[in-house]
Amino acid sequence: MSLRHALLALVAVQPMTGYDLTKHFERSVSYVWHAPHSQIYPELRKLEKAGLVSARAETRGESGTKRTYSITPDGLEELVAWVEQPTGRGPVRDAFRLKATYFEYGSFENARRQFQAHLDYFGEECRKWEAHVSQIERRETVLIEKRLSATPDELHEAVVAYKVHAYRGLIDQARAEVRWARRGLALVDTLEAAHGADGAEAPSAGRAGTRSGPEAGSGRLREGSVP
Amino acid sequence: MSLRHALLALVAVQPMTGYDLTKHFERSVSYVWHAPHSQIYPELRKLEKAGLVSARAETRGESGTKRTYSITPDGLEELVAWVEQPTGRGPVRDAFRLKATYFEYGSFENARRQFQAHLDYFGEECRKWEAHVSQIERRETVLIEKRLSATPDELHEAVVAYKVHAYRGLIDQARAEVRWARRGLALVDTLEAAHGADGAEAPSAGRAGTRSGPEAGSGRLREGSVP
DNA sequence: ACAGCCATGTAAGTCGTTACATGATTGC
DNA sequence: GCAATCATGTAACGACTTACATGGCTGT
């Protein structure tokens, strides 16, 4: 149920069209909550039906219509209620860490590639987020400016500080991932060295002889290079 | 597509029933990839249809049947292929950080409660994961023991080390969250002190007078205590 | 015989992904 | 006039959630 509240928070700043929403969404919210436009347009209709936003339709060219959404009092109430509610943890789903648990099924080379890609990815994200944070700190984004101009002065600091803090948390996470990936690369080196010292050549825990019976008759794994 | 591979990795250790799978899943995999049994049972059927596992059905009492699943050579191949494949990043969806971005809509008290809950949660998780890691390091879990007994000696270290490393990453994340939440609490104190110094009493950015027109006619926010 | 956990499912509905589809505007 | 991008959608499908349903086994 977070998509709707993210949208409410955006329209709360100023009335916007679906397209504006998706753009602002991509450039801010999507760092912490992903959603494509194909989800956003229908969700806006739902919000309208629920009376949390109101839409003003204008024609666009011959046949098109453009809807500008504004938040309603109910919508604002819903937004505040959401913020005040205890937040349930979403289910964990981390494909990379899952796979990292089973790297012994692949080659050392593969593990290295994977950790390196992880490293590159989070290094890159980190830079993006840092840029975003300093933009917020300087109050340079369109939405922040608008938001502040409609908020009493004594709350300006809080508005900015909460956002900065949230995104800093993201940066911390990214840095932790980078460090973890580096340690992963070091680990692969260590394992490979230890393995090479034994004289074997390519490592892989896969390719078992199959025991299709249900009994745990010690299936035997053998080494084999992974193609 | 990670659920199926997680299941493959589990049945690769030894033949198991659906129930065993869900139990082992809960006690290991679910730290990084959540799935309830209602997802696991059907997925096993799919894996069977795809020829990646084979099932041996036994009767259980009058009418029940118990299926014991074993991995097939195709299944093992699929598992290895998955490990070797580049790993796509899943979409981000972090409800808490999203909400933390908008804490100015709630009270200071609320922000504190939320950060504190976050802190407690990850502190707790952290302890669980640490226990799990040291269990793996000591090679004391049933699955690890079984796994090692069917793996050539020179790979034992890798099997253990990759898992330990993966879960250590999880612990790092949890610790980062704890630190972040603590900084969050400190931030709330600072903001509240600054706010209190201005003489106002309860903070909230919500409750706008509604401007339902599409034009951005400077809607006016006023302070108000949040009920 | 009853409680409590073991064990195996099904079903409805929501959420999210991916791909397709189409017309409008703007700048060159 | 054409390309790019602005702008707004729909549709099919798969993943996931939540709740329901049922029967077996074990100890008291």
PDB file of N, CA and C in Angstrom, chain A residues 9 12 32-34 56 73 76 82-85 87 89 92-94 96-97 99 101 104 106-107 110 114 118 121 147 150-151 154 162-163 165-166 169 172-173 177 180 183-184 207-208 210-211 214 221 223, chain B residues 12 32-34 56 73 76 82-85 87 89 92-94 96-97 99 101 104 106-107 110 114 118 121 147 150-151 154 162-163 165-166 169 172-173 177 180 183-184 205 207-208 210-211 214 221 223:
ATOM      1  N   ALA A   9       1.877  11.888  -1.344  1.00  0.00           N
ATOM      2  CA  ALA A   9       2.907  12.822  -0.889  1.00  0.00           C
ATOM      3  C   ALA A   9       3.345  13.736  -2.033  1.00  0.00           C
ATOM      4  N   ALA A  12       0.569  16.198  -2.884  1.00  0.00           N
ATOM      5  CA  ALA A  12       0.391  17.125  -1.762  1.00  0.00           C
ATOM      6  C   ALA A  12       1.207  18.395  -1.985  1.00  0.00           C
ATOM      7  N   VAL A  32      13.707   4.879  -3.504  1.00  0.00           N
ATOM      8  CA  VAL A  32      13.331   3.990  -2.406  1.00  0.00           C
ATOM      9  C   VAL A  32      12.103   3.132  -2.706  1.00  0.00           C
ATOM     10  N   TRP A  33      11.343   3.519  -3.728  1.00  0.00           N
ATOM     11  CA  TRP A  33      10.171   2.717  -4.085  1.00  0.00           C
ATOM     12  C   TRP A  33       9.953   2.756  -5.594  1.00  0.00           C
ATOM     13  N   HIS A  34      10.199   1.637  -6.220  1.00  0.00           N
ATOM     14  CA  HIS A  34      10.086   1.583  -7.667  1.00  0.00           C
ATOM     15  C   HIS A  34       8.650   1.418  -8.132  1.00  0.00           C
ATOM     16  N   ARG A  56      -9.016  17.138 -12.498  1.00  0.00           N
ATOM     17  CA  ARG A  56      -9.641  18.077 -13.418  1.00  0.00           C
ATOM     18  C   ARG A  56      -9.151  17.715 -14.810  1.00  0.00           C
ATOM     19  N   PRO A  73      -8.783  17.021   1.108  1.00  0.00           N
ATOM     20  CA  PRO A  73      -8.588  16.971   2.560  1.00  0.00           C
ATOM     21  C   PRO A  73      -8.496  15.524   3.053  1.00  0.00           C
ATOM     22  N   LEU A  76      -5.074  14.190   2.326  1.00  0.00           N
ATOM     23  CA  LEU A  76      -4.058  14.677   3.244  1.00  0.00           C
ATOM     24  C   LEU A  76      -4.165  13.957   4.591  1.00  0.00           C
ATOM     25  N   TRP A  82      -1.008   7.595   7.474  1.00  0.00           N
ATOM     26  CA  TRP A  82       0.009   6.621   7.043  1.00  0.00           C
ATOM     27  C   TRP A  82       1.342   6.886   7.733  1.00  0.00           C
ATOM     28  N   VAL A  83       1.714   8.148   7.779  1.00  0.00           N
ATOM     29  CA  VAL A  83       2.981   8.496   8.415  1.00  0.00           C
ATOM     30  C   VAL A  83       2.971   8.112   9.893  1.00  0.00           C
ATOM     31  N   GLU A  84       1.824   8.264  10.523  1.00  0.00           N
ATOM     32  CA  GLU A  84       1.738   8.003  11.961  1.00  0.00           C
ATOM     33  C   GLU A  84       1.605   6.509  12.293  1.00  0.00           C
ATOM     34  N   GLN A  85       1.222   5.752  11.291  1.00  0.00           N
ATOM     35  CA  GLN A  85       1.047   4.310  11.534  1.00  0.00           C
ATOM     36  C   GLN A  85       2.375   3.600  11.724  1.00  0.00           C
ATOM     37  N   THR A  87       5.128   0.977  10.882  1.00  0.00           N
ATOM     38  CA  THR A  87       5.479   0.526   9.545  1.00  0.00           C
ATOM     39  C   THR A  87       5.857  -0.942   9.551  1.00  0.00           C
ATOM     40  N   ARG A  89       7.468  -4.289   8.216  1.00  0.00           N
ATOM     41  CA  ARG A  89       8.591  -4.639   7.368  1.00  0.00           C
ATOM     42  C   ARG A  89       8.083  -5.440   6.177  1.00  0.00           C
ATOM     43  N   VAL A  92      11.671  -9.773   2.807  1.00  0.00           N
ATOM     44  CA  VAL A  92      13.008  -9.666   2.222  1.00  0.00           C
ATOM     45  C   VAL A  92      13.067 -10.432   0.911  1.00  0.00           C
ATOM     46  N   ARG A  93      13.690  -9.816  -0.071  1.00  0.00           N
ATOM     47  CA  ARG A  93      13.920 -10.558  -1.309  1.00  0.00           C
ATOM     48  C   ARG A  93      15.164 -10.031  -1.992  1.00  0.00           C
ATOM     49  N   ASP A  94      16.277 -10.648  -1.656  1.00  0.00           N
ATOM     50  CA  ASP A  94      17.563 -10.172  -2.141  1.00  0.00           C
ATOM     51  C   ASP A  94      18.211 -11.259  -2.985  1.00  0.00           C
ATOM     52  N   PHE A  96      20.628 -11.254  -5.057  1.00  0.00           N
ATOM     53  CA  PHE A  96      22.079 -11.363  -5.125  1.00  0.00           C
ATOM     54  C   PHE A  96      22.657 -12.078  -3.913  1.00  0.00           C
ATOM     55  N   ARG A  97      22.170 -11.713  -2.747  1.00  0.00           N
ATOM     56  CA  ARG A  97      22.721 -12.356  -1.559  1.00  0.00           C
ATOM     57  C   ARG A  97      22.347 -13.838  -1.526  1.00  0.00           C
ATOM     58  N   LYS A  99      22.063 -15.717  -4.156  1.00  0.00           N
ATOM     59  CA  LYS A  99      22.984 -16.385  -5.065  1.00  0.00           C
ATOM     60  C   LYS A  99      24.377 -16.480  -4.467  1.00  0.00           C
ATOM     61  N   THR A 101      25.218 -16.966  -1.655  1.00  0.00           N
ATOM     62  CA  THR A 101      25.252 -18.079  -0.721  1.00  0.00           C
ATOM     63  C   THR A 101      25.660 -19.388  -1.401  1.00  0.00           C
ATOM     64  N   GLU A 104      29.626 -21.500  -4.558  1.00  0.00           N
ATOM     65  CA  GLU A 104      30.460 -22.687  -4.730  1.00  0.00           C
ATOM     66  C   GLU A 104      29.991 -23.558  -5.895  1.00  0.00           C
ATOM     67  N   GLY A 106      29.518 -22.344  -8.780  1.00  0.00           N
ATOM     68  CA  GLY A 106      30.121 -21.757  -9.979  1.00  0.00           C
ATOM     69  C   GLY A 106      31.624 -21.632  -9.837  1.00  0.00           C
ATOM     70  N   SER A 107      32.241 -21.070 -10.827  1.00  0.00           N
ATOM     71  CA  SER A 107      33.698 -20.926 -10.809  1.00  0.00           C
ATOM     72  C   SER A 107      34.111 -19.726  -9.959  1.00  0.00           C
ATOM     73  N   ASN A 110      33.515 -16.662 -11.898  1.00  0.00           N
ATOM     74  CA  ASN A 110      32.139 -16.178 -11.829  1.00  0.00           C
ATOM     75  C   ASN A 110      31.892 -15.367 -10.568  1.00  0.00           C
ATOM     76  N   GLN A 114      30.667 -11.496 -10.414  1.00  0.00           N
ATOM     77  CA  GLN A 114      29.440 -11.102  -9.729  1.00  0.00           C
ATOM     78  C   GLN A 114      29.714 -10.037  -8.668  1.00  0.00           C
ATOM     79  N   HIS A 118      28.457  -6.089  -8.615  1.00  0.00           N
ATOM     80  CA  HIS A 118      27.782  -5.555  -7.434  1.00  0.00           C
ATOM     81  C   HIS A 118      28.457  -4.262  -6.993  1.00  0.00           C
ATOM     82  N   TYR A 121      27.879  -1.464  -9.459  1.00  0.00           N
ATOM     83  CA  TYR A 121      26.511  -0.978  -9.376  1.00  0.00           C
ATOM     84  C   TYR A 121      26.324  -0.035  -8.194  1.00  0.00           C
ATOM     85  N   ARG A 147       7.547  22.937  -2.065  1.00  0.00           N
ATOM     86  CA  ARG A 147       7.092  22.444  -0.775  1.00  0.00           C
ATOM     87  C   ARG A 147       7.380  23.432   0.340  1.00  0.00           C
ATOM     88  N   ALA A 150       5.287  26.582   0.657  1.00  0.00           N
ATOM     89  CA  ALA A 150       3.930  26.431   1.175  1.00  0.00           C
ATOM     90  C   ALA A 150       3.927  25.922   2.608  1.00  0.00           C
ATOM     91  N   THR A 151       5.052  26.026   3.269  1.00  0.00           N
ATOM     92  CA  THR A 151       5.199  25.486   4.618  1.00  0.00           C
ATOM     93  C   THR A 151       5.734  26.578   5.533  1.00  0.00           C
ATOM     94  N   GLU A 154       9.320  27.616  10.331  1.00  0.00           N
ATOM     95  CA  GLU A 154       9.958  26.834  11.390  1.00  0.00           C
ATOM     96  C   GLU A 154       9.968  25.339  11.082  1.00  0.00           C
ATOM     97  N   TYR A 162      14.689  15.516   7.302  1.00  0.00           N
ATOM     98  CA  TYR A 162      14.186  14.145   7.223  1.00  0.00           C
ATOM     99  C   TYR A 162      14.552  13.515   5.880  1.00  0.00           C
ATOM    100  N   LYS A 163      14.399  14.292   4.837  1.00  0.00           N
ATOM    101  CA  LYS A 163      14.729  13.743   3.518  1.00  0.00           C
ATOM    102  C   LYS A 163      16.209  13.445   3.400  1.00  0.00           C
ATOM    103  N   HIS A 165      18.246  12.836   5.765  1.00  0.00           N
ATOM    104  CA  HIS A 165      18.583  11.685   6.605  1.00  0.00           C
ATOM    105  C   HIS A 165      18.204  10.364   5.928  1.00  0.00           C
ATOM    106  N   ALA A 166      17.018  10.339   5.334  1.00  0.00           N
ATOM    107  CA  ALA A 166      16.566   9.119   4.667  1.00  0.00           C
ATOM    108  C   ALA A 166      17.541   8.731   3.549  1.00  0.00           C
ATOM    109  N   GLY A 169      20.784   7.400   4.645  1.00  0.00           N
ATOM    110  CA  GLY A 169      20.690   5.985   5.007  1.00  0.00           C
ATOM    111  C   GLY A 169      20.913   5.100   3.797  1.00  0.00           C
ATOM    112  N   ASP A 172      24.554   5.036   3.093  1.00  0.00           N
ATOM    113  CA  ASP A 172      25.233   4.124   4.017  1.00  0.00           C
ATOM    114  C   ASP A 172      25.102   2.687   3.530  1.00  0.00           C
ATOM    115  N   GLN A 173      23.888   2.345   3.142  1.00  0.00           N
ATOM    116  CA  GLN A 173      23.650   0.998   2.644  1.00  0.00           C
ATOM    117  C   GLN A 173      24.546   0.703   1.447  1.00  0.00           C
ATOM    118  N   GLU A 177      27.458  -2.104   0.994  1.00  0.00           N
ATOM    119  CA  GLU A 177      27.471  -3.093  -0.085  1.00  0.00           C
ATOM    120  C   GLU A 177      28.809  -3.092  -0.814  1.00  0.00           C
ATOM    121  N   TRP A 180      31.327  -4.752   1.312  1.00  0.00           N
ATOM    122  CA  TRP A 180      31.047  -6.188   1.344  1.00  0.00           C
ATOM    123  C   TRP A 180      31.519  -6.866   0.060  1.00  0.00           C
ATOM    124  N   ARG A 183      35.247  -7.199   0.117  1.00  0.00           N
ATOM    125  CA  ARG A 183      35.663  -8.344   0.946  1.00  0.00           C
ATOM    126  C   ARG A 183      35.362  -9.645   0.217  1.00  0.00           C
ATOM    127  N   GLY A 184      34.283  -9.636  -0.556  1.00  0.00           N
ATOM    128  CA  GLY A 184      33.954 -10.814  -1.348  1.00  0.00           C
ATOM    129  C   GLY A 184      35.046 -11.124  -2.354  1.00  0.00           C
ATOM    130  N   ARG A 207      27.166 -30.656 -10.708  1.00  0.00           N
ATOM    131  CA  ARG A 207      27.308 -31.896 -11.460  1.00  0.00           C
ATOM    132  C   ARG A 207      27.377 -33.162 -10.637  1.00  0.00           C
ATOM    133  N   ALA A 208      26.361 -33.424  -9.875  1.00  0.00           N
ATOM    134  CA  ALA A 208      26.356 -34.649  -9.085  1.00  0.00           C
ATOM    135  C   ALA A 208      25.953 -35.826  -9.946  1.00  0.00           C
ATOM    136  N   THR A 210      23.439 -38.586 -10.307  1.00  0.00           N
ATOM    137  CA  THR A 210      22.094 -38.471  -9.771  1.00  0.00           C
ATOM    138  C   THR A 210      21.663 -39.710  -9.030  1.00  0.00           C
ATOM    139  N   ARG A 211      21.156 -39.455  -7.845  1.00  0.00           N
ATOM    140  CA  ARG A 211      20.487 -40.525  -7.135  1.00  0.00           C
ATOM    141  C   ARG A 211      19.020 -40.166  -7.163  1.00  0.00           C
ATOM    142  N   PRO A 214      14.577 -41.815  -3.265  1.00  0.00           N
ATOM    143  CA  PRO A 214      14.318 -40.872  -2.190  1.00  0.00           C
ATOM    144  C   PRO A 214      15.331 -41.047  -1.061  1.00  0.00           C
ATOM    145  N   LEU A 221      29.625 -36.263  -5.330  1.00  0.00           N
ATOM    146  CA  LEU A 221      29.934 -35.115  -6.170  1.00  0.00           C
ATOM    147  C   LEU A 221      31.320 -35.300  -6.721  1.00  0.00           C
ATOM    148  N   GLU A 223      34.497 -33.328  -9.085  1.00  0.00           N
ATOM    149  CA  GLU A 223      34.920 -32.079  -9.673  1.00  0.00           C
ATOM    150  C   GLU A 223      34.707 -32.096 -11.159  1.00  0.00           C
TER     151      GLU A 223
ATOM    152  N   ALA B  12      19.046 -29.951  -3.650  1.00  0.00           N
ATOM    153  CA  ALA B  12      20.340 -30.453  -4.118  1.00  0.00           C
ATOM    154  C   ALA B  12      21.102 -31.106  -2.976  1.00  0.00           C
ATOM    155  N   VAL B  32      17.135 -14.253   3.420  1.00  0.00           N
ATOM    156  CA  VAL B  32      17.401 -13.408   2.254  1.00  0.00           C
ATOM    157  C   VAL B  32      16.303 -13.448   1.196  1.00  0.00           C
ATOM    158  N   TRP B  33      15.435 -14.460   1.271  1.00  0.00           N
ATOM    159  CA  TRP B  33      14.360 -14.551   0.298  1.00  0.00           C
ATOM    160  C   TRP B  33      13.124 -15.150   0.952  1.00  0.00           C
ATOM    161  N   HIS B  34      12.136 -14.317   1.170  1.00  0.00           N
ATOM    162  CA  HIS B  34      10.931 -14.775   1.843  1.00  0.00           C
ATOM    163  C   HIS B  34       9.992 -15.530   0.915  1.00  0.00           C
ATOM    164  N   ARG B  56       8.753 -38.634  -5.581  1.00  0.00           N
ATOM    165  CA  ARG B  56       8.302 -39.980  -5.280  1.00  0.00           C
ATOM    166  C   ARG B  56       7.174 -39.837  -4.276  1.00  0.00           C
ATOM    167  N   PRO B  73      19.432 -34.336 -12.857  1.00  0.00           N
ATOM    168  CA  PRO B  73      20.610 -33.748 -13.509  1.00  0.00           C
ATOM    169  C   PRO B  73      20.274 -32.420 -14.173  1.00  0.00           C
ATOM    170  N   LEU B  76      20.167 -29.755 -11.522  1.00  0.00           N
ATOM    171  CA  LEU B  76      21.484 -29.320 -11.079  1.00  0.00           C
ATOM    172  C   LEU B  76      22.122 -28.402 -12.115  1.00  0.00           C
ATOM    173  N   TRP B  82      22.136 -20.822 -13.190  1.00  0.00           N
ATOM    174  CA  TRP B  82      21.637 -19.644 -12.468  1.00  0.00           C
ATOM    175  C   TRP B  82      22.773 -18.941 -11.727  1.00  0.00           C
ATOM    176  N   VAL B  83      23.607 -19.746 -11.059  1.00  0.00           N
ATOM    177  CA  VAL B  83      24.712 -19.159 -10.315  1.00  0.00           C
ATOM    178  C   VAL B  83      25.658 -18.415 -11.247  1.00  0.00           C
ATOM    179  N   GLU B  84      25.843 -18.950 -12.434  1.00  0.00           N
ATOM    180  CA  GLU B  84      26.800 -18.343 -13.368  1.00  0.00           C
ATOM    181  C   GLU B  84      26.236 -17.131 -14.106  1.00  0.00           C
ATOM    182  N   GLN B  85      24.932 -17.025 -14.116  1.00  0.00           N
ATOM    183  CA  GLN B  85      24.308 -15.893 -14.806  1.00  0.00           C
ATOM    184  C   GLN B  85      24.521 -14.576 -14.087  1.00  0.00           C
ATOM    185  N   THR B  87      23.451 -11.283 -12.308  1.00  0.00           N
ATOM    186  CA  THR B  87      22.284 -11.146 -11.441  1.00  0.00           C
ATOM    187  C   THR B  87      21.646  -9.773 -11.594  1.00  0.00           C
ATOM    188  N   ARG B  89      19.407  -6.646 -10.647  1.00  0.00           N
ATOM    189  CA  ARG B  89      18.926  -6.032  -9.416  1.00  0.00           C
ATOM    190  C   ARG B  89      17.415  -6.017  -9.402  1.00  0.00           C
ATOM    191  N   VAL B  92      13.725  -1.727  -6.087  1.00  0.00           N
ATOM    192  CA  VAL B  92      13.787  -1.301  -4.682  1.00  0.00           C
ATOM    193  C   VAL B  92      12.370  -1.065  -4.161  1.00  0.00           C
ATOM    194  N   ARG B  93      12.122  -1.521  -2.962  1.00  0.00           N
ATOM    195  CA  ARG B  93      10.843  -1.185  -2.329  1.00  0.00           C
ATOM    196  C   ARG B  93      11.008  -1.160  -0.815  1.00  0.00           C
ATOM    197  N   ASP B  94      11.339   0.012  -0.319  1.00  0.00           N
ATOM    198  CA  ASP B  94      11.649   0.138   1.092  1.00  0.00           C
ATOM    199  C   ASP B  94      10.641   1.076   1.742  1.00  0.00           C
ATOM    200  N   PHE B  96       9.844   1.697   4.757  1.00  0.00           N
ATOM    201  CA  PHE B  96      10.224   2.524   5.891  1.00  0.00           C
ATOM    202  C   PHE B  96      10.989   3.768   5.472  1.00  0.00           C
ATOM    203  N   ARG B  97      11.938   3.577   4.568  1.00  0.00           N
ATOM    204  CA  ARG B  97      12.712   4.743   4.164  1.00  0.00           C
ATOM    205  C   ARG B  97      11.836   5.726   3.401  1.00  0.00           C
ATOM    206  N   LYS B  99       8.700   6.267   4.029  1.00  0.00           N
ATOM    207  CA  LYS B  99       7.951   7.007   5.043  1.00  0.00           C
ATOM    208  C   LYS B  99       8.843   8.002   5.780  1.00  0.00           C
ATOM    209  N   THR B 101      11.062   9.681   4.766  1.00  0.00           N
ATOM    210  CA  THR B 101      11.215  10.872   3.947  1.00  0.00           C
ATOM    211  C   THR B 101      10.136  11.911   4.244  1.00  0.00           C
ATOM    212  N   GLU B 104       7.917  14.698   8.417  1.00  0.00           N
ATOM    213  CA  GLU B 104       7.452  16.029   8.804  1.00  0.00           C
ATOM    214  C   GLU B 104       5.929  16.112   8.806  1.00  0.00           C
ATOM    215  N   GLY B 106       4.154  14.010  10.374  1.00  0.00           N
ATOM    216  CA  GLY B 106       3.732  13.483  11.678  1.00  0.00           C
ATOM    217  C   GLY B 106       4.403  14.235  12.813  1.00  0.00           C
ATOM    218  N   SER B 107       4.149  13.789  14.004  1.00  0.00           N
ATOM    219  CA  SER B 107       4.731  14.444  15.177  1.00  0.00           C
ATOM    220  C   SER B 107       6.165  13.975  15.410  1.00  0.00           C
ATOM    221  N   ASN B 110       6.036  10.640  16.927  1.00  0.00           N
ATOM    222  CA  ASN B 110       5.874   9.557  15.962  1.00  0.00           C
ATOM    223  C   ASN B 110       7.213   9.176  15.329  1.00  0.00           C
ATOM    224  N   GLN B 114       8.930   5.489  15.453  1.00  0.00           N
ATOM    225  CA  GLN B 114       9.256   4.753  14.232  1.00  0.00           C
ATOM    226  C   GLN B 114      10.735   4.366  14.191  1.00  0.00           C
ATOM    227  N   HIS B 118      12.434   0.588  14.386  1.00  0.00           N
ATOM    228  CA  HIS B 118      13.405   0.168  13.376  1.00  0.00           C
ATOM    229  C   HIS B 118      14.661  -0.367  14.056  1.00  0.00           C
ATOM    230  N   TYR B 121      13.980  -3.650  15.786  1.00  0.00           N
ATOM    231  CA  TYR B 121      13.838  -4.728  14.824  1.00  0.00           C
ATOM    232  C   TYR B 121      15.192  -5.215  14.320  1.00  0.00           C
ATOM    233  N   ARG B 147      25.563 -31.439   3.383  1.00  0.00           N
ATOM    234  CA  ARG B 147      26.149 -30.891   2.174  1.00  0.00           C
ATOM    235  C   ARG B 147      27.640 -31.189   2.097  1.00  0.00           C
ATOM    236  N   ALA B 150      28.833 -34.691   1.252  1.00  0.00           N
ATOM    237  CA  ALA B 150      28.685 -35.120  -0.131  1.00  0.00           C
ATOM    238  C   ALA B 150      29.545 -34.272  -1.071  1.00  0.00           C
ATOM    239  N   THR B 151      30.495 -33.571  -0.520  1.00  0.00           N
ATOM    240  CA  THR B 151      31.323 -32.652  -1.304  1.00  0.00           C
ATOM    241  C   THR B 151      32.783 -32.972  -1.046  1.00  0.00           C
ATOM    242  N   GLU B 154      38.300 -30.476  -0.546  1.00  0.00           N
ATOM    243  CA  GLU B 154      38.949 -29.194  -0.861  1.00  0.00           C
ATOM    244  C   GLU B 154      37.931 -28.091  -1.146  1.00  0.00           C
ATOM    245  N   TYR B 162      31.490 -18.944   1.585  1.00  0.00           N
ATOM    246  CA  TYR B 162      30.534 -18.140   0.814  1.00  0.00           C
ATOM    247  C   TYR B 162      29.283 -17.849   1.631  1.00  0.00           C
ATOM    248  N   LYS B 163      28.804 -18.868   2.321  1.00  0.00           N
ATOM    249  CA  LYS B 163      27.604 -18.651   3.122  1.00  0.00           C
ATOM    250  C   LYS B 163      27.877 -17.673   4.258  1.00  0.00           C
ATOM    251  N   HIS B 165      30.084 -15.408   4.384  1.00  0.00           N
ATOM    252  CA  HIS B 165      30.261 -14.064   3.833  1.00  0.00           C
ATOM    253  C   HIS B 165      28.918 -13.422   3.490  1.00  0.00           C
ATOM    254  N   ALA B 166      28.040 -14.200   2.886  1.00  0.00           N
ATOM    255  CA  ALA B 166      26.723 -13.668   2.520  1.00  0.00           C
ATOM    256  C   ALA B 166      25.980 -13.186   3.762  1.00  0.00           C
ATOM    257  N   GLY B 169      27.244 -10.090   5.301  1.00  0.00           N
ATOM    258  CA  GLY B 169      26.760  -8.904   4.591  1.00  0.00           C
ATOM    259  C   GLY B 169      25.432  -8.449   5.154  1.00  0.00           C
ATOM    260  N   ASP B 172      26.070  -6.709   8.368  1.00  0.00           N
ATOM    261  CA  ASP B 172      26.545  -5.353   8.114  1.00  0.00           C
ATOM    262  C   ASP B 172      25.375  -4.426   7.833  1.00  0.00           C
ATOM    263  N   GLN B 173      24.468  -4.906   6.996  1.00  0.00           N
ATOM    264  CA  GLN B 173      23.295  -4.115   6.658  1.00  0.00           C
ATOM    265  C   GLN B 173      22.515  -3.774   7.920  1.00  0.00           C
ATOM    266  N   GLU B 177      21.677  -0.165   9.591  1.00  0.00           N
ATOM    267  CA  GLU B 177      20.318   0.300   9.892  1.00  0.00           C
ATOM    268  C   GLU B 177      20.212   0.775  11.332  1.00  0.00           C
ATOM    269  N   TRP B 180      21.874   4.062  11.629  1.00  0.00           N
ATOM    270  CA  TRP B 180      21.051   5.072  10.952  1.00  0.00           C
ATOM    271  C   TRP B 180      19.854   5.460  11.819  1.00  0.00           C
ATOM    272  N   ARG B 183      20.977   7.693  14.622  1.00  0.00           N
ATOM    273  CA  ARG B 183      21.162   9.063  14.137  1.00  0.00           C
ATOM    274  C   ARG B 183      19.810   9.713  13.918  1.00  0.00           C
ATOM    275  N   GLY B 184      18.847   8.916  13.495  1.00  0.00           N
ATOM    276  CA  GLY B 184      17.495   9.437  13.303  1.00  0.00           C
ATOM    277  C   GLY B 184      16.922   9.944  14.610  1.00  0.00           C
ATOM    278  N   ALA B 205       3.195  19.198   9.399  1.00  0.00           N
ATOM    279  CA  ALA B 205       3.133  19.921   8.133  1.00  0.00           C
ATOM    280  C   ALA B 205       1.833  19.647   7.401  1.00  0.00           C
ATOM    281  N   ARG B 207      -2.511  18.876   6.982  1.00  0.00           N
ATOM    282  CA  ARG B 207      -3.728  19.675   7.095  1.00  0.00           C
ATOM    283  C   ARG B 207      -3.713  20.962   6.280  1.00  0.00           C
ATOM    284  N   ALA B 208      -3.609  20.842   5.011  1.00  0.00           N
ATOM    285  CA  ALA B 208      -3.639  22.036   4.179  1.00  0.00           C
ATOM    286  C   ALA B 208      -5.059  22.498   3.970  1.00  0.00           C
ATOM    287  N   THR B 210      -7.652  23.234   1.338  1.00  0.00           N
ATOM    288  CA  THR B 210      -7.638  22.592   0.031  1.00  0.00           C
ATOM    289  C   THR B 210      -7.856  23.589  -1.094  1.00  0.00           C
ATOM    290  N   ARG B 211      -6.981  23.512  -2.046  1.00  0.00           N
ATOM    291  CA  ARG B 211      -7.209  24.239  -3.274  1.00  0.00           C
ATOM    292  C   ARG B 211      -7.533  23.197  -4.321  1.00  0.00           C
ATOM    293  N   PRO B 214      -6.818  23.405 -10.436  1.00  0.00           N
ATOM    294  CA  PRO B 214      -5.587  22.826 -10.945  1.00  0.00           C
ATOM    295  C   PRO B 214      -4.432  23.812 -10.821  1.00  0.00           C
ATOM    296  N   LEU B 221      -0.410  26.187   4.166  1.00  0.00           N
ATOM    297  CA  LEU B 221      -0.368  25.185   5.217  1.00  0.00           C
ATOM    298  C   LEU B 221      -0.413  25.885   6.548  1.00  0.00           C
ATOM    299  N   GLU B 223      -0.159  25.266  10.905  1.00  0.00           N
ATOM    300  CA  GLU B 223       0.184  24.326  11.954  1.00  0.00           C
ATOM    301  C   GLU B 223      -1.072  23.785  12.591  1.00  0.00           C
TER     302      GLU B 223
END
